[in-house]
Coordinates of C-alpha atoms in Angstrom, one line a residue:
Chain P
M1 CA 88.7 94.7 111.0
T2 CA 90.0 95.0 114.4
S3 CA 90.6 98.6 116.0
W4 CA 94.3 98.0 117.2
T5 CA 93.7 99.6 120.8
R6 CA 96.1 98.8 123.5
R7 CA 93.8 96.6 125.5
E8 CA 95.4 94.4 128.2
L9 CA 94.3 90.9 126.7
G10 CA 95.3 87.8 126.2
I11 CA 98.4 85.9 127.8
G12 CA 101.4 87.6 129.4
A13 CA 104.8 87.9 128.5
A14 CA 105.8 84.6 130.6
A15 CA 103.2 82.1 129.3
L16 CA 103.8 83.4 125.6
G17 CA 107.5 82.8 125.8
S18 CA 106.6 79.1 127.0
A19 CA 104.3 78.8 124.4
L20 CA 106.6 80.1 121.8
G21 CA 109.7 78.0 123.0
P22 CA 108.9 74.6 121.3
A23 CA 108.4 76.4 117.9
R24 CA 111.7 78.2 118.3
A25 CA 113.8 75.4 119.2
Q26 CA 112.9 73.8 115.5
A27 CA 114.7 76.6 113.8
K28 CA 112.1 77.1 111.1
P29 CA 112.3 80.6 109.5
R30 CA 109.8 82.5 111.7
V31 CA 107.0 84.5 109.9
V32 CA 104.5 86.9 112.2
V33 CA 101.1 88.0 110.8
I34 CA 99.5 90.6 112.5
G35 CA 95.6 90.9 112.0
G36 CA 93.1 88.2 112.3
G37 CA 91.0 89.6 109.6
I38 CA 90.7 87.8 105.6
G39 CA 93.9 88.7 104.6
G40 CA 95.7 87.9 108.0
A41 CA 94.0 84.4 108.5
T42 CA 94.7 83.5 104.8
A43 CA 98.2 84.4 105.1
A44 CA 98.7 82.6 108.3
K45 CA 97.2 79.4 107.0
Y46 CA 99.2 79.2 103.5
L47 CA 102.1 80.3 105.2
A48 CA 102.1 77.3 108.0
A49 CA 100.2 74.8 105.6
G50 CA 103.5 73.3 104.2
N51 CA 104.9 73.1 107.9
A52 CA 108.3 74.7 106.6
L53 CA 107.6 78.0 108.8
D54 CA 107.2 79.3 112.3
V55 CA 103.9 81.1 111.8
T56 CA 102.3 83.2 114.8
L57 CA 99.5 85.3 114.3
V58 CA 98.8 88.5 116.5
E59 CA 95.0 89.4 116.8
P60 CA 93.5 90.4 120.1
Q61 CA 90.2 89.3 119.4
S62 CA 89.2 85.7 119.8
R63 CA 86.5 85.5 117.0
Y64 CA 86.0 87.6 114.0
A65 CA 82.6 88.4 112.3
T66 CA 83.2 89.1 108.6
C67 CA 82.3 92.4 106.9
I68 CA 80.9 89.9 104.0
F69 CA 77.3 89.5 104.1
S70 CA 76.9 91.7 107.3
N71 CA 74.4 93.6 105.1
L72 CA 72.3 89.8 105.3
Y73 CA 72.3 90.6 109.1
L74 CA 70.9 93.8 108.8
A75 CA 68.2 92.4 106.7
G76 CA 67.2 89.9 109.2
L77 CA 68.3 87.3 107.1
W78 CA 71.4 85.9 108.9
S79 CA 72.6 86.1 112.2
L80 CA 75.5 87.8 113.4
E81 CA 76.5 84.7 114.6
S82 CA 76.7 82.7 111.3
L83 CA 79.2 85.6 110.4
T84 CA 81.5 84.7 113.2
H85 CA 84.3 82.4 113.1
G86 CA 87.4 81.6 114.9
Y87 CA 90.9 80.4 115.0
G88 CA 90.7 77.1 116.3
T89 CA 91.5 74.9 112.9
L90 CA 94.3 77.5 112.1
A91 CA 96.4 76.3 115.6
E92 CA 95.0 72.9 115.6
R93 CA 95.2 71.9 112.0
Y94 CA 97.8 74.2 110.5
G95 CA 100.2 74.7 113.5
V96 CA 99.5 78.7 113.5
T97 CA 100.5 80.0 116.8
V98 CA 97.8 82.1 117.7
V99 CA 98.5 84.8 120.4
K100 CA 95.5 86.5 121.4
D101 CA 97.1 90.1 121.8
A102 CA 97.4 93.6 120.0
A103 CA 100.7 94.8 117.9
A104 CA 101.7 98.2 119.9
A105 CA 105.0 98.7 117.7
I106 CA 107.1 97.1 115.4
D107 CA 111.2 97.4 115.3
P108 CA 112.0 96.8 111.8
A109 CA 115.5 97.3 112.3
I110 CA 115.8 94.3 114.7
R111 CA 112.7 92.7 113.1
R112 CA 110.7 92.6 116.2
V113 CA 107.0 93.1 117.2
R114 CA 106.4 94.4 120.8
L115 CA 103.0 93.6 122.1
A116 CA 100.4 95.9 124.1
G117 CA 100.7 93.0 126.7
G118 CA 104.5 93.5 127.1
A119 CA 105.9 90.6 125.3
S120 CA 107.7 90.7 121.9
L121 CA 107.9 88.3 119.1
A122 CA 111.4 88.0 116.7
Y123 CA 110.3 87.5 112.8
D124 CA 112.5 86.8 109.7
R125 CA 109.4 88.4 107.6
L126 CA 106.1 89.9 108.8
V127 CA 103.0 90.4 107.4
V128 CA 100.8 93.0 108.2
S129 CA 96.8 93.3 107.6
P130 CA 95.4 95.6 109.3
G131 CA 92.3 96.6 107.8
I132 CA 91.0 99.9 108.1
A133 CA 90.9 102.7 110.1
F134 CA 88.4 105.7 109.7
Q135 CA 89.4 109.1 109.2
F136 CA 87.1 111.7 111.6
G137 CA 86.6 115.1 111.1
E138 CA 85.9 115.7 107.8
I139 CA 82.2 115.9 108.5
D140 CA 81.6 118.3 111.5
G141 CA 80.4 116.8 114.7
Y142 CA 81.2 112.8 113.5
D143 CA 83.9 111.5 115.5
E144 CA 84.7 108.4 117.4
A145 CA 82.2 109.1 120.1
A146 CA 79.3 110.2 117.4
T147 CA 79.8 106.2 116.1
E148 CA 77.5 105.2 119.2
F149 CA 74.6 107.7 117.7
M150 CA 75.4 107.0 114.1
P151 CA 77.2 103.9 113.6
H152 CA 79.4 103.3 110.8
A153 CA 79.1 99.6 110.8
W154 CA 81.9 99.5 108.3
S155 CA 83.7 96.8 110.7
A156 CA 81.1 93.9 111.7
G157 CA 80.6 93.3 115.1
P158 CA 79.2 95.5 117.9
Q159 CA 78.6 98.3 115.2
T160 CA 76.5 96.0 113.0
R161 CA 74.3 95.1 115.7
L162 CA 73.9 98.7 116.9
L163 CA 73.1 99.6 113.3
R164 CA 70.5 96.7 112.9
A165 CA 68.7 97.4 116.6
R166 CA 68.1 100.9 115.4
L167 CA 66.6 99.7 112.1
E168 CA 64.6 97.4 114.1
A169 CA 63.2 100.2 116.5
M170 CA 62.6 102.6 113.7
E171 CA 59.2 103.5 113.1
D172 CA 57.2 102.9 109.7
G173 CA 57.4 106.0 107.9
G174 CA 60.9 106.8 109.2
V175 CA 64.1 107.9 107.1
F176 CA 67.2 105.9 107.1
V177 CA 70.3 108.1 105.7
I178 CA 73.2 106.5 104.8
V179 CA 76.3 108.8 104.1
A180 CA 78.2 106.9 101.8
P181 CA 82.2 107.4 101.6
P182 CA 85.1 108.8 98.9
E183 CA 87.0 106.3 97.0
P184 CA 89.0 104.3 97.9
F185 CA 86.9 102.4 100.4
R186 CA 86.5 99.0 101.9
C187 CA 83.8 97.4 99.2
P188 CA 82.7 99.4 96.7
P189 CA 79.2 97.8 96.5
G190 CA 79.0 97.9 100.1
P191 CA 77.0 101.1 100.8
Y192 CA 74.4 100.3 97.9
E193 CA 74.1 96.7 98.7
R194 CA 73.3 98.1 102.5
A195 CA 70.3 100.5 100.6
S196 CA 68.8 97.4 99.0
L197 CA 68.9 95.1 101.9
A198 CA 67.6 97.6 104.4
A199 CA 64.8 98.4 102.2
Y200 CA 64.4 94.5 101.8
Y201 CA 63.5 94.6 105.1
F202 CA 61.7 97.6 105.4
K203 CA 59.4 96.5 102.4
Q204 CA 58.0 93.6 104.7
F205 CA 57.9 95.6 108.1
K206 CA 58.1 99.2 107.6
P207 CA 56.9 99.6 103.9
R208 CA 56.1 103.6 104.3
S209 CA 59.8 104.3 105.3
K210 CA 62.6 106.0 102.9
I211 CA 66.0 105.4 102.4
V212 CA 68.3 108.5 101.3
I213 CA 71.9 107.9 100.2
L214 CA 74.0 111.2 100.4
D215 CA 77.0 110.0 98.1
V216 CA 80.0 112.2 98.7
K217 CA 80.7 110.8 94.9
D218 CA 78.7 111.5 91.6
S219 CA 78.8 108.0 90.7
F220 CA 79.1 104.2 92.2
Y221 CA 80.4 100.6 91.4
Q222 CA 77.5 99.0 89.3
Q223 CA 75.2 102.0 89.6
E224 CA 72.8 101.1 86.9
V225 CA 72.5 97.7 88.2
F226 CA 71.7 98.7 91.4
R227 CA 69.1 101.4 90.3
D228 CA 67.6 98.9 88.1
G229 CA 67.2 96.6 91.4
W230 CA 65.8 99.6 93.2
D231 CA 63.3 100.4 90.6
R232 CA 62.2 96.5 90.5
H233 CA 61.9 95.9 94.0
Y234 CA 61.6 98.9 96.1
P235 CA 60.0 101.3 93.7
G236 CA 60.2 105.1 95.0
M237 CA 62.0 104.0 98.2
I238 CA 65.4 104.5 97.8
E239 CA 66.6 108.3 96.9
W240 CA 70.5 108.2 95.7
L241 CA 71.8 111.9 95.9
P242 CA 75.0 112.6 94.3
A243 CA 77.8 115.5 95.6
R244 CA 76.8 117.5 92.8
S245 CA 73.0 117.8 93.8
T246 CA 73.8 118.1 97.4
G247 CA 76.9 119.9 97.7
G248 CA 78.2 117.2 99.6
V249 CA 77.8 116.4 103.4
K250 CA 79.0 118.8 105.8
A251 CA 77.7 118.2 109.4
V252 CA 75.7 116.0 111.6
D253 CA 73.8 116.5 114.6
V254 CA 74.1 113.2 116.5
R255 CA 71.7 113.8 119.3
A256 CA 69.2 115.5 117.2
G257 CA 69.5 113.2 114.5
L258 CA 70.4 115.7 111.8
V259 CA 72.2 115.6 108.7
R260 CA 73.7 118.7 107.0
T261 CA 74.5 118.9 103.3
G262 CA 75.7 121.9 101.1
R263 CA 71.9 122.4 100.5
E264 CA 69.8 121.7 103.2
T265 CA 69.3 120.0 106.6
I266 CA 67.6 116.3 106.6
R267 CA 66.0 115.0 109.8
A268 CA 66.6 111.2 110.1
S269 CA 65.1 108.5 111.8
V270 CA 68.3 106.5 111.6
T271 CA 72.0 107.3 110.2
N272 CA 74.7 105.4 109.3
V273 CA 77.8 107.1 108.2
I274 CA 80.5 105.7 106.4
P275 CA 83.4 107.9 107.0
R276 CA 86.6 108.3 104.8
Q277 CA 88.9 105.3 105.2
T278 CA 92.7 104.7 105.7
A279 CA 94.9 101.8 106.5
G280 CA 94.9 100.5 109.8
A281 CA 96.5 101.8 112.9
V282 CA 99.5 99.6 113.1
A283 CA 100.3 100.6 109.4
H284 CA 100.4 104.3 110.7
S285 CA 102.5 103.5 113.7
A286 CA 105.3 101.6 112.1
G287 CA 105.7 103.5 109.0
L288 CA 104.4 101.7 106.6
V289 CA 101.7 104.3 105.0
D290 CA 102.2 107.1 102.2
A291 CA 100.9 110.0 101.8
R292 CA 97.8 109.0 100.2
G293 CA 97.1 107.1 103.7
W294 CA 97.7 103.4 102.3
C295 CA 100.4 100.9 102.1
P296 CA 102.8 100.8 99.0
I297 CA 103.8 97.5 98.2
D298 CA 105.8 95.6 95.3
P299 CA 102.8 94.4 92.8
E300 CA 104.0 90.4 93.0
T301 CA 105.4 89.8 96.2
F302 CA 103.1 92.6 98.2
E303 CA 106.6 93.5 100.2
S304 CA 106.3 96.8 101.6
R305 CA 107.9 99.6 99.7
L306 CA 109.0 101.7 102.7
L307 CA 110.3 98.9 105.0
P308 CA 111.7 95.6 103.6
G309 CA 111.2 92.4 105.1
I310 CA 107.3 93.7 105.9
H311 CA 104.6 92.5 103.7
V312 CA 100.8 94.3 103.5
V313 CA 98.3 92.4 102.3
G314 CA 94.4 93.5 102.0
D315 CA 91.9 96.8 102.2
A316 CA 95.7 98.6 103.4
A317 CA 97.4 97.6 101.0
C318 CA 97.8 100.1 97.9
A319 CA 97.1 97.5 95.2
G320 CA 96.6 99.4 92.2
D321 CA 93.4 98.5 90.2
M322 CA 92.4 95.6 92.8
P323 CA 89.4 96.9 94.9
K324 CA 89.5 97.1 98.8
S325 CA 87.2 93.4 99.4
A326 CA 87.8 90.4 101.5
F327 CA 88.3 88.4 97.8
C328 CA 91.1 90.5 97.3
A329 CA 92.6 90.2 100.2
N330 CA 92.5 86.5 100.4
A331 CA 93.9 86.0 96.7
Q332 CA 96.8 88.7 97.9
A333 CA 97.5 86.8 101.4
K334 CA 97.8 83.8 98.9
A335 CA 100.4 85.3 96.6
C336 CA 102.2 87.0 99.5
A337 CA 102.4 83.5 101.2
A338 CA 103.6 82.2 98.0
A339 CA 106.4 84.9 98.0
I340 CA 107.7 84.4 101.1
L341 CA 107.9 80.9 101.0
T342 CA 110.0 81.4 98.1
A343 CA 112.3 83.9 99.7
L344 CA 112.7 81.4 103.3
T345 CA 113.0 78.3 101.7
G346 CA 113.8 78.3 98.5
A347 CA 110.4 77.2 97.0
R348 CA 110.1 77.5 93.4
P349 CA 108.2 81.1 92.4
S350 CA 105.0 80.5 90.8
R351 CA 103.0 82.8 88.7
L352 CA 100.7 85.2 90.1
H353 CA 96.8 84.7 90.0
L354 CA 95.0 87.9 91.4
L355 CA 91.2 87.6 91.3
N356 CA 88.4 89.7 92.6
T357 CA 84.9 88.4 93.1
F358 CA 81.7 90.2 94.6
Y359 CA 78.3 88.3 95.4
T360 CA 76.6 91.3 95.9
F361 CA 72.7 91.0 96.8
L362 CA 69.7 93.5 95.5
A363 CA 67.3 91.7 97.6
G364 CA 66.9 88.0 99.1
N365 CA 66.9 86.0 96.1
D366 CA 68.1 88.5 93.7
A367 CA 72.3 88.7 93.6
M368 CA 74.7 89.7 91.3
G369 CA 78.5 88.1 90.5
D370 CA 81.0 90.0 89.2
A371 CA 84.6 88.9 88.7
A372 CA 87.9 90.7 87.7
V373 CA 91.1 89.5 87.1
F374 CA 94.1 91.7 87.8
T375 CA 98.0 91.5 86.6
P376 CA 101.3 93.1 88.0
A377 CA 102.3 95.7 84.9
D378 CA 104.4 98.5 85.3
G379 CA 105.1 98.6 89.0
T380 CA 101.5 98.4 90.2
I381 CA 98.2 95.9 89.7
K382 CA 96.2 96.4 86.5
R383 CA 92.9 95.0 86.0
S384 CA 93.4 92.7 82.7
G385 CA 89.5 92.0 82.5
A386 CA 85.9 91.5 84.2
F387 CA 82.8 89.9 84.0
L388 CA 80.3 92.2 85.3
T389 CA 76.6 91.8 86.1
Q390 CA 74.0 93.6 83.7
A391 CA 71.0 95.3 84.6
G392 CA 67.9 93.8 82.9
E393 CA 69.0 90.0 83.3
Q394 CA 66.6 87.1 83.9
P395 CA 65.3 86.9 87.6
E396 CA 66.4 83.1 87.2
T397 CA 70.4 83.6 86.4
R398 CA 69.6 86.4 90.1
R399 CA 68.1 83.6 91.7
R400 CA 70.8 81.1 91.0
T401 CA 73.8 83.7 91.7
A402 CA 71.9 84.2 95.5
R403 CA 72.2 80.5 95.8
E404 CA 75.9 80.3 94.7
A405 CA 76.7 83.1 96.9
V406 CA 75.5 81.5 100.3
G407 CA 77.6 78.4 99.0
W408 CA 80.3 80.6 98.4
Y409 CA 80.3 82.1 101.6
D410 CA 80.8 78.8 103.2
A411 CA 83.4 77.8 101.2
F412 CA 85.4 80.6 101.3
T413 CA 85.5 81.2 105.1
R414 CA 86.7 77.4 105.0
D415 CA 89.3 78.7 102.9
V416 CA 90.0 81.3 105.2
F417 CA 89.7 80.3 108.6
G418 CA 90.4 76.4 108.0
Chain U
M1 CA 77.6 89.4 81.0
L2 CA 80.5 91.4 79.4
W3 CA 84.3 90.6 79.4
L4 CA 85.5 94.4 80.0
T5 CA 89.3 95.0 79.0
E6 CA 91.3 97.2 80.7
A7 CA 90.9 99.6 77.7
T8 CA 87.4 100.0 78.3
S9 CA 85.6 101.5 81.1
A10 CA 83.0 99.7 83.1
Q11 CA 80.1 102.0 82.2
Q12 CA 80.5 102.3 78.8
A13 CA 82.3 99.3 77.3
S14 CA 80.6 97.1 74.2
L15 CA 80.3 93.7 74.2
T16 CA 84.0 92.6 73.0
G17 CA 83.7 89.0 73.8
P18 CA 86.9 87.3 75.3
A19 CA 89.2 87.8 72.7
P20 CA 91.6 90.1 74.1
L21 CA 92.2 88.8 77.5
A22 CA 92.4 85.0 75.5
A23 CA 94.8 86.6 73.3
R24 CA 97.1 88.1 75.3
L25 CA 97.3 85.5 78.2
L26 CA 97.1 82.1 75.9
P27 CA 99.7 82.5 73.1
S28 CA 98.9 79.2 71.8
T29 CA 95.8 77.7 70.1
L30 CA 93.0 76.9 72.3
I31 CA 92.1 73.1 71.2
A32 CA 90.9 70.7 73.8
V33 CA 93.1 68.1 72.1
G34 CA 96.0 70.0 72.6
V35 CA 95.5 70.5 76.2
L36 CA 94.5 66.8 76.7
A37 CA 98.0 66.1 75.3
V38 CA 99.5 68.6 77.7
V39 CA 98.3 66.4 80.4
A40 CA 99.5 63.2 79.2
S41 CA 103.2 65.1 78.9
A42 CA 103.5 67.4 81.5
D43 CA 106.5 67.1 83.8
R44 CA 104.3 65.0 86.5
A45 CA 106.6 66.1 89.7
A46 CA 106.5 69.8 88.3
A47 CA 102.9 69.7 87.3
A48 CA 101.8 68.2 90.9
E49 CA 103.9 71.3 92.3
D50 CA 102.0 73.8 90.3
G51 CA 99.0 72.2 90.8
G52 CA 99.1 72.3 94.3
H53 CA 99.8 76.2 94.1
L54 CA 96.8 76.5 91.9
V55 CA 94.2 74.6 94.0
A56 CA 94.5 77.6 96.3
I57 CA 92.5 79.5 93.5
C58 CA 89.7 77.1 93.8
A59 CA 89.6 76.7 97.3
A60 CA 88.8 80.4 97.4
C61 CA 85.0 78.9 96.1
H62 CA 84.8 75.4 96.2
R63 CA 85.2 73.4 99.4
L64 CA 87.5 70.9 99.0
D65 CA 85.9 67.9 101.2
G66 CA 83.6 66.8 98.9
R67 CA 80.9 69.1 100.2
S68 CA 79.0 71.4 98.2
T69 CA 76.3 74.0 99.8
G70 CA 75.7 76.1 96.6
I71 CA 78.7 75.9 94.8
P72 CA 79.3 72.8 93.1
S73 CA 81.9 70.1 94.3
I74 CA 84.9 69.8 92.1
L75 CA 86.3 66.4 93.8
R76 CA 84.0 64.3 91.6
W77 CA 85.4 64.3 88.2
E78 CA 88.8 62.7 86.5
A79 CA 91.4 64.9 85.2
E80 CA 90.1 65.1 81.7
E81 CA 87.1 65.9 82.5
I82 CA 87.7 68.8 84.6
V83 CA 90.2 70.0 81.7
D84 CA 87.0 69.8 79.5
K85 CA 84.8 71.8 81.5
M86 CA 87.5 74.5 82.2
L87 CA 87.8 75.2 78.4
D88 CA 83.9 74.7 78.2
F89 CA 84.0 77.7 80.6
R90 CA 86.5 79.4 78.6
A91 CA 84.6 79.5 75.2
S92 CA 81.4 80.5 77.3
E93 CA 79.5 76.9 76.6
R94 CA 79.0 76.8 80.6
A95 CA 77.1 80.3 81.9
S96 CA 79.2 81.4 85.1
P97 CA 81.2 84.5 84.6
I98 CA 83.3 83.9 87.5
M99 CA 84.2 80.6 86.0
R100 CA 85.1 82.1 82.9
A101 CA 87.1 84.8 84.4
V102 CA 89.0 82.1 86.5
S103 CA 89.8 80.0 83.3
L104 CA 90.9 82.8 80.6
S105 CA 93.6 83.4 83.6
L106 CA 94.9 80.2 83.5
S107 CA 97.7 78.8 80.9
D108 CA 96.5 75.7 79.4
D109 CA 99.4 74.0 81.4
E110 CA 97.9 75.4 84.5
I111 CA 94.7 74.0 83.5
A112 CA 96.2 70.4 83.0
A113 CA 98.1 71.1 86.3
V114 CA 95.1 71.8 88.3
A115 CA 92.8 69.7 87.0
A116 CA 95.2 66.7 87.7
E117 CA 95.6 67.7 91.6
I118 CA 91.8 68.3 91.8
A119 CA 91.4 64.8 90.5
A120 CA 94.2 63.3 92.8
I121 CA 92.5 65.4 96.2
G122 CA 89.1 63.8 94.6
R123 CA 90.7 60.4 94.8
R124 CA 91.7 60.4 98.4
A125 CA 88.5 61.9 99.6
K126 CA 86.9 58.7 98.3
S127 CA 89.4 56.5 99.9
P128 CA 88.6 55.7 103.4

């Protein structure tokens, strides 16, 4: 998601006032949505769809590149442009007021959001979908400045472009090191899909190269399926080293291209450090984050347990068993929008449906499609069932899933961005 | 594909089949005839409202303009056909893990309501 820097972007206070004037005159309940990623854009659309609310989406960037399928860009299979979406349809078809600015502060006592550009927005309900921020300092030598040398590429855009450029510039026979993050993090299959698709690229263009995953964990999502795929497609190319065998990742030297674990120092041609994650910055400054680093929420309405009237959806929310995925953010945003419509307009409450799907690529024509169902229970959200891809499936099943995945991306991004 | 319940971990599950979740979410016996009766007898206004809300689940994967680019369009069928397909997914007669999860998470009434709504959207898409 976006980083909430205080940039002087977008329209000024006067323009903002006139833009919002007519909508205020209609006296519909006002909902402000902070963050135009998957959760925020979905929430804005579904809140505005019935034309019963005055919905404003606050987002500093005019276009959003999805993390979903950004590993296909790294593999050279998709362009970054094909992963990038605007907010025009949300504004034109659904009547969402899109304000190109960053939220600087939230004042829950008077229910107002102050924007970096100086204006402020009043709300009856606020939806915060800030995505993730990175916690630097855990790995010695890896700070914000270091991301220019060893990109995280864990929010899509310039960082993803930088990593792709590094992989393209790498010599055949080079070593690509991926430092995988601790739980919980955005997209549990992501680091391992990244290794798979980097290998897909290397196999074609730099077949003597190696990929080393330095994990700070001792297991990972769908490990058996990934390892089966690596053995079939890229034998000997990908090495996964769990924390128990390395002692964890201790330090990096970004200029020398060195990564030091508890046992050894590895010389990397290209390094991708995916750091520990926490809720996006605006959630922290607003007081929506607990000691775990994420936003505790009511499992039915996604209303903050810390600040009434403010809802949190997407990766920043502490949503029990639900993984931090785009699909979950979309499902949460719909549930949250329904709850807000019930609260503000008296719309009939409806039963929650929380699902997740992961389409994950092992190669260009080999994908897995996992599905899970979640249910609010005991004050949290529990996984009530799941269908998971198994190792050893027929190649045709995987090819079909890869074709499905492409169609899913098209339909899903239409659902989110209009 | 394995259907895993919350009692079984992802790595160690045995093949349990859909029974545990189905039993929890769907107290009534799953008979196609019974569900079709639900379609016929449902309070139409309430069903339409539920259906409208439930279509949001479909929209996360299916385009609702009649086009498809890898995920089949769902706008070309009558309500009864959609109910039949959903029951087939539930019974695993159609191989789609994702649709099986969706069909297991919906009650009989919800399947009837969403099928009616999807069929109505399909009719509107066809009319000029």
